[in-house]
Amino acid sequence: MATIAVLGTGLLGAAFAENLISKGHTVRVWNRTRQKLAPLVEKGAMAAADPAECVRGADRVHLVLSEDTAVDDVVEQLRPGLGDGVPVVDFSTNLPAKVLARFERLRAAGVRYVSSPVFMAPKHARTGTGLIVMSGPQADDEELRPALEEMTGKFWYLGERVDLAAIYKLAGNSFFFAVTAALGDTLALGRANGVDESVMMELFQEFKPGSGLHTVHERIATACDGTPSFEMTMAHKDARLTKEASGAEHLLVLPAVIAGMERAIDNGDGGADFAAFAKG
């Protein structure tokens, strides 16, 4: 069993701490808001007064913080207590450029910073499911994989490009946000036409747009080549009809799609495949 420091005990960080405690590890916790530590102490964690105390003697350190500013601040505070070579594994969602700059700065100073964002809700962190990604030196993958696999349903090492995990994290979240908004538009169309949400959702039992993302990517890449299978002008018409059929319902995604198609048509791509509007 290991001694593990968890800094940042919001919903996700607390769930990670509970997972580690349940596996028999010695878990030290720190949070800027001290009241959040009490439930974890009741479960067996040890509360630290400050970040340096939290990491002193730890075999591994996990950061579960809001974003870059908090990460930089906490790392500076913990450094006086950090042992040589102890990995500081950052589960936070950060800007890729700042992750790369932080990695280079801290590694040069002898701090073993590791970017490893997560695709998890608290329930996944608590039960050891979900996805953890990592990018950076291969030696980090080889050493840390067993420990991180214990914390997740899937661990994915992306290679040595340090900022790639941070890029993937933002891309995955943004896609999820967009899909959520698009589904909101679909349900709005149903409401405007007196169709219950459960009935609208039956559409996706047969029509499964998410299963062909790689095909969509190919379509975007070749949208202005050859004969289109769905012309931009026709797709714009369908999008316009959908907006009209939604009446007074507030739509989140479709207006932006229509605007993108209109820009593409104005640029002379009206006869191209509709996916050309997504080329940017």
Coordinates of C-alpha atoms in Angstrom, one line a residue:
M1 CA 0.0 0.0 0.0
A2 CA 1.1 3.5 -0.7
T3 CA 0.9 6.9 1.0
I4 CA -0.9 9.2 -1.4
A5 CA -1.6 12.9 -1.2
V6 CA -4.8 14.4 -2.7
L7 CA -4.9 18.1 -3.0
G8 CA -8.2 19.5 -4.0
T9 CA -11.2 17.7 -2.4
G10 CA -14.2 19.1 -4.3
L11 CA -16.7 16.5 -5.6
L12 CA -14.1 14.8 -7.9
G13 CA -11.1 15.0 -5.6
A14 CA -13.1 13.7 -2.6
A15 CA -14.3 10.8 -4.7
F16 CA -10.8 9.9 -5.7
A17 CA -9.7 10.0 -2.1
E18 CA -12.6 7.7 -1.1
N19 CA -11.6 5.3 -3.8
L20 CA -8.0 5.2 -2.5
I21 CA -9.0 4.8 1.1
S22 CA -11.2 1.9 0.2
K23 CA -8.2 0.2 -1.4
G24 CA -6.2 0.4 1.8
H25 CA -3.9 3.3 0.9
T26 CA -2.8 5.9 3.4
V27 CA -4.4 9.1 2.1
R28 CA -3.6 12.6 3.1
V29 CA -5.9 15.4 1.9
W30 CA -5.7 19.1 1.7
N31 CA -8.3 21.7 0.5
R32 CA -8.4 25.4 0.5
T33 CA -11.8 25.2 2.1
R34 CA -11.1 23.2 5.3
Q35 CA -14.7 22.1 5.9
K36 CA -14.6 19.8 2.9
L37 CA -12.0 17.6 4.6
A38 CA -14.2 16.5 7.5
P39 CA -16.2 13.8 5.7
L40 CA -12.9 12.3 4.3
V41 CA -11.3 12.3 7.8
E42 CA -14.3 10.3 9.0
K43 CA -13.6 7.8 6.3
G44 CA -10.0 7.4 7.3
A45 CA -8.1 10.2 5.5
M46 CA -5.6 12.4 7.3
A47 CA -6.1 16.2 6.9
A48 CA -3.1 18.4 6.3
A49 CA -2.8 22.0 7.4
D50 CA -1.1 23.1 4.1
P51 CA 0.1 21.6 0.8
A52 CA 3.7 21.0 2.0
E53 CA 2.5 19.0 4.9
C54 CA 0.1 17.0 2.7
V55 CA 2.8 15.8 0.4
R56 CA 5.6 15.3 2.9
G57 CA 6.5 11.6 2.8
A58 CA 4.0 10.8 0.1
D59 CA 4.8 8.2 -2.6
R60 CA 2.5 9.9 -5.1
V61 CA 0.7 13.3 -5.3
H62 CA -2.6 14.0 -7.1
L63 CA -3.8 17.4 -7.9
V64 CA -7.6 17.8 -8.5
L65 CA -7.9 21.5 -8.9
S66 CA -10.0 24.0 -10.9
E67 CA -7.5 25.1 -13.5
D68 CA -4.0 26.5 -14.1
T69 CA -3.9 29.4 -11.7
A70 CA -4.8 27.1 -8.8
V71 CA -2.4 24.4 -10.0
D72 CA 0.5 26.8 -10.1
D73 CA -0.3 28.2 -6.7
V74 CA -0.6 24.8 -5.0
V75 CA 2.5 23.4 -6.6
E76 CA 4.5 26.3 -5.3
Q77 CA 3.1 25.7 -1.8
L78 CA 3.7 21.9 -1.8
R79 CA 7.3 22.0 -3.1
P80 CA 9.0 22.4 0.3
G81 CA 7.5 19.1 1.4
L82 CA 7.9 17.1 -1.8
G83 CA 10.3 14.2 -1.9
D84 CA 12.8 13.8 -4.7
G85 CA 11.3 12.1 -7.7
V86 CA 7.8 11.9 -6.3
P87 CA 5.4 12.2 -9.2
V88 CA 2.9 15.1 -9.0
V89 CA 0.0 13.8 -11.2
D90 CA -2.3 16.5 -12.3
F91 CA -5.9 15.4 -12.9
S92 CA -7.1 19.0 -13.4
T93 CA -8.4 20.4 -16.7
N94 CA -5.9 23.0 -17.9
L95 CA -4.9 25.0 -20.9
P96 CA -2.5 23.0 -23.1
A97 CA 0.1 25.8 -23.5
K98 CA 0.2 26.3 -19.8
V99 CA 0.6 22.6 -19.2
L100 CA 3.6 22.5 -21.5
A101 CA 5.2 25.6 -19.9
R102 CA 4.5 24.2 -16.4
F103 CA 6.0 20.8 -17.3
E104 CA 9.2 22.4 -18.7
R105 CA 9.6 24.8 -15.8
L106 CA 9.0 22.2 -13.1
R107 CA 11.0 19.4 -14.7
A108 CA 13.9 21.8 -15.0
A109 CA 13.6 22.5 -11.3
G110 CA 13.5 18.8 -10.4
V111 CA 9.8 18.5 -9.9
R112 CA 8.2 15.5 -11.6
Y113 CA 5.0 17.1 -12.9
V114 CA 2.8 14.7 -14.9
S115 CA -0.3 15.9 -17.0
S116 CA -3.0 13.3 -16.6
P117 CA -6.5 14.7 -17.0
V118 CA -9.6 12.6 -16.5
F119 CA -12.9 11.9 -18.1
M120 CA -14.9 11.1 -15.0
A121 CA -17.8 12.1 -12.9
P122 CA -17.4 11.8 -9.1
K123 CA -19.3 8.5 -9.2
H124 CA -16.7 7.1 -11.6
A125 CA -13.8 8.3 -9.5
R126 CA -15.4 6.7 -6.5
T127 CA -15.9 3.3 -8.1
G128 CA -12.7 3.3 -10.2
T129 CA -14.4 3.5 -13.6
G130 CA -14.1 6.1 -16.4
L131 CA -11.0 7.2 -18.3
I132 CA -7.7 8.7 -17.3
V133 CA -5.3 9.9 -20.0
M134 CA -1.6 10.8 -19.8
S135 CA 0.9 12.3 -22.1
G136 CA 4.6 12.9 -21.5
P137 CA 7.7 10.8 -21.0
Q138 CA 7.3 7.1 -21.6
A139 CA 9.0 6.4 -18.3
D140 CA 6.0 8.0 -16.5
D141 CA 3.7 5.7 -18.3
E142 CA 5.7 2.6 -17.4
E143 CA 6.0 3.6 -13.8
L144 CA 2.6 5.1 -13.1
R145 CA 0.3 2.9 -15.2
P146 CA -0.3 0.2 -12.6
A147 CA -1.2 2.8 -9.9
L148 CA -3.5 4.8 -12.2
E149 CA -5.1 1.7 -13.7
E150 CA -6.2 0.9 -10.1
M151 CA -8.1 4.2 -10.1
T152 CA -10.0 3.9 -13.4
G153 CA -11.8 1.6 -15.8
K154 CA -9.4 2.6 -18.6
F155 CA -6.0 4.3 -18.7
W156 CA -4.7 5.6 -22.0
Y157 CA -1.2 6.8 -22.6
L158 CA -1.1 9.2 -25.6
G159 CA 2.7 9.4 -26.2
E160 CA 5.4 11.9 -25.4
R161 CA 3.8 15.1 -26.6
V162 CA 3.3 16.7 -23.2
D163 CA 0.3 18.9 -24.0
L164 CA -1.7 16.3 -25.9
A165 CA -3.6 14.9 -22.9
A166 CA -4.7 18.5 -22.1
I167 CA -5.8 19.0 -25.7
Y168 CA -7.8 15.8 -25.7
K169 CA -9.5 16.7 -22.5
L170 CA -10.7 20.0 -23.8
A171 CA -11.8 18.5 -27.1
G172 CA -13.7 15.7 -25.4
N173 CA -15.5 18.0 -23.1
S174 CA -16.3 20.5 -25.9
F175 CA -17.7 17.7 -28.0
F176 CA -19.8 16.5 -25.1
F177 CA -21.1 20.0 -24.5
A178 CA -22.0 20.3 -28.2
V179 CA -23.8 17.0 -28.3
T180 CA -25.8 18.0 -25.2
A181 CA -26.8 21.3 -26.8
A182 CA -27.7 19.5 -30.1
L183 CA -29.9 17.1 -28.2
G184 CA -31.5 20.0 -26.5
D185 CA -32.4 21.4 -29.9
T186 CA -33.9 18.0 -30.9
L187 CA -36.1 18.0 -27.8
A188 CA -37.1 21.6 -28.5
L189 CA -38.2 20.6 -32.0
G190 CA -40.3 17.9 -30.4
R191 CA -41.9 20.3 -27.9
A192 CA -42.8 22.7 -30.6
N193 CA -44.6 20.0 -32.4
G194 CA -46.3 18.3 -29.5
V195 CA -44.0 15.2 -29.4
D196 CA -43.0 13.9 -26.0
E197 CA -39.3 13.7 -25.2
S198 CA -39.4 9.9 -24.8
V199 CA -40.9 9.6 -28.3
M200 CA -38.3 11.9 -29.7
M201 CA -35.6 9.8 -28.2
E202 CA -36.9 6.8 -30.0
L203 CA -35.3 8.3 -33.2
F204 CA -31.9 7.4 -31.9
Q205 CA -32.7 3.8 -31.4
E206 CA -32.5 3.4 -35.2
F207 CA -30.6 6.5 -36.3
K208 CA -27.2 6.5 -34.6
P209 CA -25.2 9.5 -35.8
G210 CA -22.5 9.0 -33.2
S211 CA -21.3 5.7 -34.6
G212 CA -19.9 7.2 -37.7
L213 CA -17.6 10.0 -36.5
H214 CA -14.6 8.9 -38.6
T215 CA -16.8 8.8 -41.6
V216 CA -17.9 12.4 -40.8
H217 CA -14.3 13.4 -40.5
E218 CA -13.5 12.0 -44.0
R219 CA -16.6 13.8 -45.3
I220 CA -15.3 17.1 -43.9
A221 CA -11.9 16.6 -45.4
T222 CA -13.2 15.8 -48.9
A223 CA -16.3 18.0 -48.9
C224 CA -15.2 20.2 -51.8
D225 CA -13.9 17.3 -53.9
G226 CA -15.9 15.4 -56.4
T227 CA -19.7 15.0 -56.5
P228 CA -21.5 15.8 -53.3
S229 CA -24.0 13.3 -51.8
F230 CA -25.8 16.1 -49.9
E231 CA -25.4 19.6 -51.4
M232 CA -24.9 22.6 -49.0
T233 CA -27.8 24.5 -50.4
M234 CA -30.2 21.5 -49.7
A235 CA -28.7 21.0 -46.3
H236 CA -29.2 24.7 -45.5
K237 CA -32.8 24.4 -46.6
D238 CA -33.4 21.4 -44.2
A239 CA -31.7 23.3 -41.4
R240 CA -33.9 26.3 -42.1
L241 CA -37.0 24.2 -42.0
T242 CA -36.0 22.6 -38.7
K243 CA -35.5 26.1 -37.2
E244 CA -38.9 27.2 -38.5
A245 CA -40.6 24.0 -37.2
S246 CA -39.2 24.7 -33.8
G247 CA -41.2 27.9 -33.6
A248 CA -40.5 30.0 -30.5
E249 CA -38.3 27.4 -28.8
H250 CA -34.8 28.5 -27.9
L251 CA -32.3 26.6 -30.0
L252 CA -28.6 26.4 -29.0
V253 CA -26.7 24.7 -31.9
L254 CA -28.9 25.0 -35.0
P255 CA -28.6 28.8 -35.5
A256 CA -24.8 28.6 -35.5
V257 CA -24.9 25.7 -38.0
I258 CA -27.2 27.7 -40.3
A259 CA -24.9 30.7 -40.0
G260 CA -21.9 28.5 -40.9
M261 CA -23.7 27.1 -43.9
E262 CA -24.6 30.6 -45.1
R263 CA -21.0 31.7 -44.8
A264 CA -19.9 28.7 -46.9
I265 CA -22.6 29.4 -49.5
D266 CA -21.6 33.1 -49.7
N267 CA -18.0 31.8 -50.2
G268 CA -19.1 29.8 -53.3
D269 CA -19.5 26.4 -51.7
G270 CA -23.2 26.0 -52.2
G271 CA -22.8 23.2 -54.6
A272 CA -20.3 21.3 -52.4
D273 CA -21.1 18.6 -49.9
F274 CA -22.8 20.2 -46.8
A275 CA -19.8 19.1 -44.6
A276 CA -17.8 21.9 -46.2
F277 CA -19.2 24.4 -43.7
A278 CA -17.3 22.6 -40.9
K279 CA -13.9 23.0 -42.6
G280 CA -13.6 26.5 -41.0

